[in-house]
Amino acid sequence: MTQLRALIFDVDGTLADTESVHRLAFNLAFADEGLDWEWDEPLYVRLLDVSGGKERMDEYWCRVRGDGADIDEAERAERLLRLHQRKTQHYERLVSEGKVTWRPGVLALFDEAARAGLTLAIATTTSPANIEALLGSALGPNWRKRFAVVEDAVTAPQKKPHPQVYTQAVKGLGLNAAQCLAFEDSFNGVQAACAAQVPVLVTPNAFTAHHAFTGALRVIADLGGVSVADLRAWHADAGVLVQQA
Ligand code: XBP
Ligand code: MG
């Protein structure tokens, strides 16, 4: 049986309910640019099928609105970058104003896992500034010391469902995938973890409840009341599944 050694956490939608604040930040950036772009919640649920804020805006511009393809490639890239920088500034401010709610059990599990000798890591498609804002606000300026590895949109530019962020996290941990347990909220995240052979626990949220989570080790409402002993037992099941395969 492969012993559990590390927990690898997705950020958006898993650690905290961030996507409604991301959506607000996008709309504020669009308004700053004087654009008639407005992402309501049903549209944002659809656009969340695309990981990465710049990629998501490009999808909207070219395939939902359909008028992005008429723009010169360089000009389009420049506007997407400008919009994303502005959006990230709005998101950082909204997080600092306490607009994001952490999900149940996550911070308690960080503490219990560390006491139990488990290593913590992050594997996200979000931007470094967003991670800094969210974890800095909850864990203080030394939050980074709590995580052995942080893989994000800069270190792993191939976004979920591509497995790059997880394969790099496992490599950075110096472990094999079976010694890790990933925590995710979305179809893309589960696909990425499974493609990297990392057993994955899913805690869906309002934006992802309709997603398929085929391949996940287990789907639970949230991490409230979940102990390290629970994780070790569920992870051992993964070992059994692998042996049965
Ligand atoms: C979710 C994402 C991100 C966020 C927006 O990341 O796909 O794009 O929606 O953040 P996670 P950016 O892997 O943590 O679920 O605008 O910085 O991309
Ligand atoms: Mg997520």
PDB file of C-alpha atoms and ligand atoms in Angstrom:
ATOM      1  CA  MET A   1       0.000   0.000   0.000  1.00  0.00           C
ATOM      2  CA  THR A   2       1.423   3.449  -0.985  1.00  0.00           C
ATOM      3  CA  GLN A   3       1.554   5.737   2.052  1.00  0.00           C
ATOM      4  CA  LEU A   4       0.007   9.222   1.806  1.00  0.00           C
ATOM      5  CA  ARG A   5       2.810  11.839   1.995  1.00  0.00           C
ATOM      6  CA  ALA A   6       1.461  15.104   0.485  1.00  0.00           C
ATOM      7  CA  LEU A   7      -1.754  17.051  -0.076  1.00  0.00           C
ATOM      8  CA  ILE A   8      -1.953  19.121  -3.287  1.00  0.00           C
ATOM      9  CA  PHE A   9      -4.639  21.821  -3.264  1.00  0.00           C
ATOM     10  CA  ASP A  10      -6.329  23.573  -6.150  1.00  0.00           C
ATOM     11  CA  VAL A  11      -7.137  27.201  -5.253  1.00  0.00           C
ATOM     12  CA  ASP A  12     -10.214  28.690  -6.893  1.00  0.00           C
ATOM     13  CA  GLY A  13     -13.438  27.044  -5.791  1.00  0.00           C
ATOM     14  CA  THR A  14     -11.567  24.546  -3.583  1.00  0.00           C
ATOM     15  CA  LEU A  15      -9.843  26.622  -0.896  1.00  0.00           C
ATOM     16  CA  ALA A  16     -12.422  29.376  -1.083  1.00  0.00           C
ATOM     17  CA  ASP A  17     -15.521  30.449  -2.988  1.00  0.00           C
ATOM     18  CA  THR A  18     -13.584  32.803  -5.256  1.00  0.00           C
ATOM     19  CA  GLU A  19     -15.310  32.606  -8.621  1.00  0.00           C
ATOM     20  CA  SER A  20     -18.132  35.044  -7.867  1.00  0.00           C
ATOM     21  CA  VAL A  21     -15.430  37.602  -6.926  1.00  0.00           C
ATOM     22  CA  HIS A  22     -13.397  36.755 -10.045  1.00  0.00           C
ATOM     23  CA  ARG A  23     -16.547  37.376 -12.100  1.00  0.00           C
ATOM     24  CA  LEU A  24     -17.061  40.790 -10.443  1.00  0.00           C
ATOM     25  CA  ALA A  25     -13.393  41.660 -11.051  1.00  0.00           C
ATOM     26  CA  PHE A  26     -13.698  40.766 -14.749  1.00  0.00           C
ATOM     27  CA  ASN A  27     -16.807  42.961 -15.137  1.00  0.00           C
ATOM     28  CA  LEU A  28     -15.113  45.893 -13.352  1.00  0.00           C
ATOM     29  CA  ALA A  29     -12.116  45.591 -15.699  1.00  0.00           C
ATOM     30  CA  PHE A  30     -14.426  45.523 -18.743  1.00  0.00           C
ATOM     31  CA  ALA A  31     -16.126  48.706 -17.492  1.00  0.00           C
ATOM     32  CA  ASP A  32     -12.727  50.391 -16.919  1.00  0.00           C
ATOM     33  CA  GLU A  33     -11.891  49.660 -20.558  1.00  0.00           C
ATOM     34  CA  GLY A  34     -15.248  51.101 -21.683  1.00  0.00           C
ATOM     35  CA  LEU A  35     -16.351  47.747 -23.133  1.00  0.00           C
ATOM     36  CA  ASP A  36     -19.987  46.615 -23.359  1.00  0.00           C
ATOM     37  CA  TRP A  37     -18.875  43.205 -22.066  1.00  0.00           C
ATOM     38  CA  GLU A  38     -20.886  41.931 -19.079  1.00  0.00           C
ATOM     39  CA  TRP A  39     -20.551  38.384 -17.760  1.00  0.00           C
ATOM     40  CA  ASP A  40     -23.706  37.349 -15.873  1.00  0.00           C
ATOM     41  CA  GLU A  41     -23.611  34.226 -13.710  1.00  0.00           C
ATOM     42  CA  PRO A  42     -25.080  31.750 -16.274  1.00  0.00           C
ATOM     43  CA  LEU A  43     -22.547  32.911 -18.887  1.00  0.00           C
ATOM     44  CA  TYR A  44     -19.687  32.739 -16.362  1.00  0.00           C
ATOM     45  CA  VAL A  45     -20.636  29.142 -15.452  1.00  0.00           C
ATOM     46  CA  ARG A  46     -20.198  28.307 -19.154  1.00  0.00           C
ATOM     47  CA  LEU A  47     -16.965  30.298 -19.501  1.00  0.00           C
ATOM     48  CA  LEU A  48     -15.459  28.504 -16.492  1.00  0.00           C
ATOM     49  CA  ASP A  49     -15.048  25.512 -18.810  1.00  0.00           C
ATOM     50  CA  VAL A  50     -11.952  27.442 -19.929  1.00  0.00           C
ATOM     51  CA  SER A  51      -9.180  27.600 -17.317  1.00  0.00           C
ATOM     52  CA  GLY A  52      -7.161  30.801 -17.075  1.00  0.00           C
ATOM     53  CA  GLY A  53      -8.532  34.341 -17.076  1.00  0.00           C
ATOM     54  CA  LYS A  54      -6.829  35.489 -20.302  1.00  0.00           C
ATOM     55  CA  GLU A  55      -7.869  32.307 -22.107  1.00  0.00           C
ATOM     56  CA  ARG A  56     -11.423  32.751 -20.776  1.00  0.00           C
ATOM     57  CA  MET A  57     -11.667  36.324 -22.092  1.00  0.00           C
ATOM     58  CA  ASP A  58     -10.259  35.205 -25.464  1.00  0.00           C
ATOM     59  CA  GLU A  59     -12.875  32.444 -25.637  1.00  0.00           C
ATOM     60  CA  TYR A  60     -15.610  34.980 -24.918  1.00  0.00           C
ATOM     61  CA  TRP A  61     -14.263  37.558 -27.394  1.00  0.00           C
ATOM     62  CA  CYS A  62     -13.663  35.145 -30.302  1.00  0.00           C
ATOM     63  CA  ARG A  63     -16.257  32.426 -29.850  1.00  0.00           C
ATOM     64  CA  VAL A  64     -19.115  33.896 -27.781  1.00  0.00           C
ATOM     65  CA  ARG A  65     -19.164  37.464 -29.157  1.00  0.00           C
ATOM     66  CA  GLY A  66     -17.418  36.388 -32.340  1.00  0.00           C
ATOM     67  CA  ASP A  67     -15.798  39.786 -33.021  1.00  0.00           C
ATOM     68  CA  GLY A  68     -12.367  39.031 -31.578  1.00  0.00           C
ATOM     69  CA  ALA A  69     -11.104  37.235 -34.657  1.00  0.00           C
ATOM     70  CA  ASP A  70     -11.385  40.500 -36.671  1.00  0.00           C
ATOM     71  CA  ILE A  71      -8.772  42.150 -34.471  1.00  0.00           C
ATOM     72  CA  ASP A  72      -5.059  42.062 -35.287  1.00  0.00           C
ATOM     73  CA  GLU A  73      -3.435  39.219 -33.237  1.00  0.00           C
ATOM     74  CA  ALA A  74      -0.922  41.525 -31.513  1.00  0.00           C
ATOM     75  CA  GLU A  75      -3.606  44.107 -30.657  1.00  0.00           C
ATOM     76  CA  ARG A  76      -5.863  41.387 -29.268  1.00  0.00           C
ATOM     77  CA  ALA A  77      -3.052  39.985 -27.097  1.00  0.00           C
ATOM     78  CA  GLU A  78      -2.230  43.466 -25.833  1.00  0.00           C
ATOM     79  CA  ARG A  79      -5.845  44.187 -24.857  1.00  0.00           C
ATOM     80  CA  LEU A  80      -6.233  40.794 -23.150  1.00  0.00           C
ATOM     81  CA  LEU A  81      -3.074  41.409 -21.135  1.00  0.00           C
ATOM     82  CA  ARG A  82      -4.206  44.920 -20.144  1.00  0.00           C
ATOM     83  CA  LEU A  83      -7.675  43.681 -19.192  1.00  0.00           C
ATOM     84  CA  HIS A  84      -6.224  40.798 -17.169  1.00  0.00           C
ATOM     85  CA  GLN A  85      -3.832  43.046 -15.264  1.00  0.00           C
ATOM     86  CA  ARG A  86      -6.726  45.388 -14.403  1.00  0.00           C
ATOM     87  CA  LYS A  87      -8.942  42.462 -13.438  1.00  0.00           C
ATOM     88  CA  THR A  88      -6.241  41.082 -11.141  1.00  0.00           C
ATOM     89  CA  GLN A  89      -5.922  44.472  -9.421  1.00  0.00           C
ATOM     90  CA  HIS A  90      -9.676  44.509  -8.788  1.00  0.00           C
ATOM     91  CA  TYR A  91      -9.557  40.905  -7.512  1.00  0.00           C
ATOM     92  CA  GLU A  92      -6.690  41.653  -5.116  1.00  0.00           C
ATOM     93  CA  ARG A  93      -8.597  44.659  -3.732  1.00  0.00           C
ATOM     94  CA  LEU A  94     -11.839  42.667  -3.319  1.00  0.00           C
ATOM     95  CA  VAL A  95      -9.983  39.886  -1.469  1.00  0.00           C
ATOM     96  CA  SER A  96      -8.318  42.450   0.817  1.00  0.00           C
ATOM     97  CA  GLU A  97     -11.823  43.862   1.533  1.00  0.00           C
ATOM     98  CA  GLY A  98     -12.854  40.406   2.800  1.00  0.00           C
ATOM     99  CA  LYS A  99     -15.196  39.624  -0.083  1.00  0.00           C
ATOM    100  CA  VAL A 100     -13.984  36.003  -0.436  1.00  0.00           C
ATOM    101  CA  THR A 101     -15.205  33.256   1.914  1.00  0.00           C
ATOM    102  CA  TRP A 102     -12.968  30.304   2.722  1.00  0.00           C
ATOM    103  CA  ARG A 103     -14.661  26.929   2.405  1.00  0.00           C
ATOM    104  CA  PRO A 104     -15.404  24.787   5.492  1.00  0.00           C
ATOM    105  CA  GLY A 105     -12.596  22.720   6.977  1.00  0.00           C
ATOM    106  CA  VAL A 106      -9.779  23.877   4.678  1.00  0.00           C
ATOM    107  CA  LEU A 107      -7.731  25.961   7.136  1.00  0.00           C
ATOM    108  CA  ALA A 108      -8.225  23.389   9.927  1.00  0.00           C
ATOM    109  CA  LEU A 109      -6.999  20.656   7.579  1.00  0.00           C
ATOM    110  CA  PHE A 110      -3.877  22.698   6.725  1.00  0.00           C
ATOM    111  CA  ASP A 111      -3.049  22.730  10.448  1.00  0.00           C
ATOM    112  CA  GLU A 112      -3.881  19.072  11.159  1.00  0.00           C
ATOM    113  CA  ALA A 113      -2.022  17.851   8.066  1.00  0.00           C
ATOM    114  CA  ALA A 114       1.123  19.752   9.069  1.00  0.00           C
ATOM    115  CA  ARG A 115       0.927  18.321  12.618  1.00  0.00           C
ATOM    116  CA  ALA A 116       0.576  14.842  11.087  1.00  0.00           C
ATOM    117  CA  GLY A 117       3.751  15.340   9.040  1.00  0.00           C
ATOM    118  CA  LEU A 118       2.022  15.625   5.664  1.00  0.00           C
ATOM    119  CA  THR A 119       3.543  18.030   3.115  1.00  0.00           C
ATOM    120  CA  LEU A 120       1.304  20.710   1.566  1.00  0.00           C
ATOM    121  CA  ALA A 121       1.415  21.956  -2.039  1.00  0.00           C
ATOM    122  CA  ILE A 122      -0.649  24.106  -4.400  1.00  0.00           C
ATOM    123  CA  ALA A 123      -1.542  23.368  -8.033  1.00  0.00           C
ATOM    124  CA  THR A 124      -3.629  26.118  -9.632  1.00  0.00           C
ATOM    125  CA  THR A 125      -4.249  27.790 -12.995  1.00  0.00           C
ATOM    126  CA  THR A 126      -4.777  31.151 -11.294  1.00  0.00           C
ATOM    127  CA  SER A 127      -2.253  33.986 -11.241  1.00  0.00           C
ATOM    128  CA  PRO A 128       0.454  34.307  -8.551  1.00  0.00           C
ATOM    129  CA  ALA A 129      -0.944  37.661  -7.396  1.00  0.00           C
ATOM    130  CA  ASN A 130      -4.310  36.025  -6.680  1.00  0.00           C
ATOM    131  CA  ILE A 131      -2.671  33.277  -4.600  1.00  0.00           C
ATOM    132  CA  GLU A 132      -0.690  35.870  -2.658  1.00  0.00           C
ATOM    133  CA  ALA A 133      -3.851  37.906  -1.981  1.00  0.00           C
ATOM    134  CA  LEU A 134      -5.983  34.942  -0.900  1.00  0.00           C
ATOM    135  CA  LEU A 135      -3.463  33.005   1.194  1.00  0.00           C
ATOM    136  CA  GLY A 136      -1.744  36.094   2.527  1.00  0.00           C
ATOM    137  CA  SER A 137      -5.064  37.409   3.827  1.00  0.00           C
ATOM    138  CA  ALA A 138      -5.859  34.101   5.574  1.00  0.00           C
ATOM    139  CA  LEU A 139      -2.421  32.850   6.688  1.00  0.00           C
ATOM    140  CA  GLY A 140      -0.392  36.069   6.967  1.00  0.00           C
ATOM    141  CA  PRO A 141       2.681  37.288   5.044  1.00  0.00           C
ATOM    142  CA  ASN A 142       4.628  34.054   5.712  1.00  0.00           C
ATOM    143  CA  TRP A 143       1.920  31.850   4.115  1.00  0.00           C
ATOM    144  CA  ARG A 144       4.372  30.568   1.469  1.00  0.00           C
ATOM    145  CA  LYS A 145       6.416  28.732   4.152  1.00  0.00           C
ATOM    146  CA  ARG A 146       3.451  26.410   4.726  1.00  0.00           C
ATOM    147  CA  PHE A 147       3.717  24.999   1.190  1.00  0.00           C
ATOM    148  CA  ALA A 148       6.659  22.963  -0.110  1.00  0.00           C
ATOM    149  CA  VAL A 149       5.605  23.579  -3.725  1.00  0.00           C
ATOM    150  CA  VAL A 150       3.387  26.167  -5.462  1.00  0.00           C
ATOM    151  CA  GLU A 151       2.596  25.607  -9.145  1.00  0.00           C
ATOM    152  CA  ASP A 152       0.522  28.367 -10.775  1.00  0.00           C
ATOM    153  CA  ALA A 153      -0.394  30.049 -14.092  1.00  0.00           C
ATOM    154  CA  VAL A 154       3.176  31.323 -14.487  1.00  0.00           C
ATOM    155  CA  THR A 155       5.128  28.162 -13.564  1.00  0.00           C
ATOM    156  CA  ALA A 156       2.649  25.900 -15.408  1.00  0.00           C
ATOM    157  CA  PRO A 157       1.262  27.856 -18.401  1.00  0.00           C
ATOM    158  CA  GLN A 158      -0.475  24.809 -19.902  1.00  0.00           C
ATOM    159  CA  LYS A 159      -3.794  25.128 -18.064  1.00  0.00           C
ATOM    160  CA  LYS A 160      -6.031  22.378 -16.625  1.00  0.00           C
ATOM    161  CA  PRO A 161      -7.253  19.907 -17.899  1.00  0.00           C
ATOM    162  CA  HIS A 162      -3.621  19.667 -19.066  1.00  0.00           C
ATOM    163  CA  PRO A 163      -1.757  17.795 -16.270  1.00  0.00           C
ATOM    164  CA  GLN A 164       1.320  20.088 -16.279  1.00  0.00           C
ATOM    165  CA  VAL A 165       0.523  21.806 -12.972  1.00  0.00           C
ATOM    166  CA  TYR A 166       0.163  18.434 -11.211  1.00  0.00           C
ATOM    167  CA  THR A 167       3.097  16.654 -12.841  1.00  0.00           C
ATOM    168  CA  GLN A 168       5.320  19.611 -11.895  1.00  0.00           C
ATOM    169  CA  ALA A 169       3.939  19.673  -8.331  1.00  0.00           C
ATOM    170  CA  VAL A 170       4.604  15.931  -7.847  1.00  0.00           C
ATOM    171  CA  LYS A 171       8.122  16.321  -9.283  1.00  0.00           C
ATOM    172  CA  GLY A 172       8.788  19.340  -7.065  1.00  0.00           C
ATOM    173  CA  LEU A 173       7.704  17.332  -4.033  1.00  0.00           C
ATOM    174  CA  GLY A 174      10.188  14.566  -4.902  1.00  0.00           C
ATOM    175  CA  LEU A 175       7.390  12.001  -4.557  1.00  0.00           C
ATOM    176  CA  ASN A 176       5.480   9.747  -6.882  1.00  0.00           C
ATOM    177  CA  ALA A 177       1.893  10.613  -7.809  1.00  0.00           C
ATOM    178  CA  ALA A 178       0.425   7.734  -5.777  1.00  0.00           C
ATOM    179  CA  GLN A 179       1.912   9.229  -2.588  1.00  0.00           C
ATOM    180  CA  CYS A 180      -0.143  12.402  -3.079  1.00  0.00           C
ATOM    181  CA  LEU A 181      -3.802  13.388  -2.783  1.00  0.00           C
ATOM    182  CA  ALA A 182      -5.226  16.257  -4.842  1.00  0.00           C
ATOM    183  CA  PHE A 183      -8.176  18.452  -3.842  1.00  0.00           C
ATOM    184  CA  GLU A 184     -10.274  19.896  -6.657  1.00  0.00           C
ATOM    185  CA  ASP A 185     -13.663  21.502  -7.434  1.00  0.00           C
ATOM    186  CA  SER A 186     -14.034  21.194 -11.222  1.00  0.00           C
ATOM    187  CA  PHE A 187     -14.096  18.855 -14.213  1.00  0.00           C
ATOM    188  CA  ASN A 188     -10.904  20.407 -15.614  1.00  0.00           C
ATOM    189  CA  GLY A 189      -9.171  19.982 -12.272  1.00  0.00           C
ATOM    190  CA  VAL A 190     -10.142  16.321 -11.921  1.00  0.00           C
ATOM    191  CA  GLN A 191      -9.041  15.645 -15.488  1.00  0.00           C
ATOM    192  CA  ALA A 192      -5.662  17.286 -14.826  1.00  0.00           C
ATOM    193  CA  ALA A 193      -5.066  15.352 -11.589  1.00  0.00           C
ATOM    194  CA  CYS A 194      -6.126  12.031 -13.135  1.00  0.00           C
ATOM    195  CA  ALA A 195      -3.921  12.616 -16.190  1.00  0.00           C
ATOM    196  CA  ALA A 196      -1.027  13.102 -13.753  1.00  0.00           C
ATOM    197  CA  GLN A 197      -2.048   9.866 -11.929  1.00  0.00           C
ATOM    198  CA  VAL A 198      -2.745  11.784  -8.709  1.00  0.00           C
ATOM    199  CA  PRO A 199      -5.723  10.455  -6.683  1.00  0.00           C
ATOM    200  CA  VAL A 200      -8.213  13.309  -6.364  1.00  0.00           C
ATOM    201  CA  LEU A 201     -10.899  14.284  -3.834  1.00  0.00           C
ATOM    202  CA  VAL A 202     -13.616  16.616  -5.134  1.00  0.00           C
ATOM    203  CA  THR A 203     -15.568  19.289  -3.236  1.00  0.00           C
ATOM    204  CA  PRO A 204     -17.908  20.803  -5.857  1.00  0.00           C
ATOM    205  CA  ASN A 205     -19.378  24.304  -5.477  1.00  0.00           C
ATOM    206  CA  ALA A 206     -22.287  26.241  -6.980  1.00  0.00           C
ATOM    207  CA  PHE A 207     -20.300  26.876 -10.201  1.00  0.00           C
ATOM    208  CA  THR A 208     -19.247  23.243 -10.676  1.00  0.00           C
ATOM    209  CA  ALA A 209     -22.000  21.101  -9.088  1.00  0.00           C
ATOM    210  CA  HIS A 210     -23.176  20.078 -12.585  1.00  0.00           C
ATOM    211  CA  HIS A 211     -19.730  18.903 -13.720  1.00  0.00           C
ATOM    212  CA  ALA A 212     -18.805  15.239 -14.266  1.00  0.00           C
ATOM    213  CA  PHE A 213     -16.101  13.989 -11.852  1.00  0.00           C
ATOM    214  CA  THR A 214     -15.340  10.627 -13.429  1.00  0.00           C
ATOM    215  CA  GLY A 215     -12.032   9.299 -12.145  1.00  0.00           C
ATOM    216  CA  ALA A 216     -12.242  11.078  -8.799  1.00  0.00           C
ATOM    217  CA  LEU A 217     -11.486   9.031  -5.672  1.00  0.00           C
ATOM    218  CA  ARG A 218     -14.463  10.547  -3.854  1.00  0.00           C
ATOM    219  CA  VAL A 219     -16.878  13.500  -4.161  1.00  0.00           C
ATOM    220  CA  ILE A 220     -17.925  15.171  -0.875  1.00  0.00           C
ATOM    221  CA  ALA A 221     -19.841  18.382  -0.137  1.00  0.00           C
ATOM    222  CA  ASP A 222     -16.883  20.080   1.576  1.00  0.00           C
ATOM    223  CA  LEU A 223     -13.928  19.432   3.896  1.00  0.00           C
ATOM    224  CA  GLY A 224     -15.817  20.396   7.058  1.00  0.00           C
ATOM    225  CA  GLY A 225     -15.049  17.768   9.747  1.00  0.00           C
ATOM    226  CA  VAL A 226     -12.713  15.814   7.434  1.00  0.00           C
ATOM    227  CA  SER A 227      -9.675  14.499   9.359  1.00  0.00           C
ATOM    228  CA  VAL A 228      -6.237  13.329   8.260  1.00  0.00           C
ATOM    229  CA  ALA A 229      -7.370   9.828   9.303  1.00  0.00           C
ATOM    230  CA  ASP A 230     -10.263  10.129   6.810  1.00  0.00           C
ATOM    231  CA  LEU A 231      -7.835  11.189   4.071  1.00  0.00           C
ATOM    232  CA  ARG A 232      -5.469   8.310   4.826  1.00  0.00           C
ATOM    233  CA  ALA A 233      -8.385   5.812   4.667  1.00  0.00           C
ATOM    234  CA  TRP A 234      -9.733   7.229   1.399  1.00  0.00           C
ATOM    235  CA  HIS A 235      -6.225   7.375  -0.077  1.00  0.00           C
ATOM    236  CA  ALA A 236      -5.715   3.709   0.866  1.00  0.00           C
ATOM    237  CA  ASP A 237      -8.880   2.956  -1.155  1.00  0.00           C
ATOM    238  CA  ALA A 238      -7.115   4.560  -4.134  1.00  0.00           C
ATOM    239  CA  GLY A 239      -4.301   2.079  -3.661  1.00  0.00           C
ATOM    240  CA  VAL A 240      -6.844  -0.736  -3.665  1.00  0.00           C
ATOM    241  CA  LEU A 241      -8.433   0.675  -6.863  1.00  0.00           C
ATOM    242  CA  VAL A 242      -5.031   0.790  -8.573  1.00  0.00           C
ATOM    243  CA  GLN A 243      -4.345  -2.822  -7.545  1.00  0.00           C
ATOM    244  CA  GLN A 244      -7.775  -3.879  -8.868  1.00  0.00           C
ATOM    245  CA  ALA A 245      -7.204  -2.139 -12.217  1.00  0.00           C
TER     246      ALA A 245
HETATM  247  C1  XBP B   1      -9.422  28.693 -11.628  1.00  0.00           C
HETATM  248  C2  XBP B   1      -9.160  29.379 -12.900  1.00  0.00           C
HETATM  249  C3  XBP B   1      -8.640  30.783 -12.892  1.00  0.00           C
HETATM  250  C4  XBP B   1      -9.593  31.709 -12.141  1.00  0.00           C
HETATM  251  C5  XBP B   1      -9.327  33.161 -12.495  1.00  0.00           C
HETATM  252  O1  XBP B   1      -8.157  28.317 -11.150  1.00  0.00           O
HETATM  253  O2  XBP B   1      -9.322  28.762 -13.941  1.00  0.00           O
HETATM  254  O3  XBP B   1      -8.544  31.185 -14.242  1.00  0.00           O
HETATM  255  O4  XBP B   1     -10.932  31.412 -12.569  1.00  0.00           O
HETATM  256  O5  XBP B   1      -7.978  33.485 -12.175  1.00  0.00           O
HETATM  257  P1  XBP B   1      -7.993  26.972 -10.203  1.00  0.00           P
HETATM  258  P2  XBP B   1      -7.054  34.152 -13.306  1.00  0.00           P
HETATM  259  O6  XBP B   1      -7.093  26.047 -10.991  1.00  0.00           O
HETATM  260  O7  XBP B   1      -7.387  27.492  -8.943  1.00  0.00           O
HETATM  261  O8  XBP B   1      -9.391  26.385  -9.980  1.00  0.00           O
HETATM  262  O9  XBP B   1      -7.848  35.305 -13.888  1.00  0.00           O
HETATM  263  O10 XBP B   1      -5.815  34.588 -12.582  1.00  0.00           O
HETATM  264  O11 XBP B   1      -6.808  33.061 -14.308  1.00  0.00           O
HETATM  265 MG    MG B   2     -10.657  25.219  -9.022  1.00  0.00          MG
END
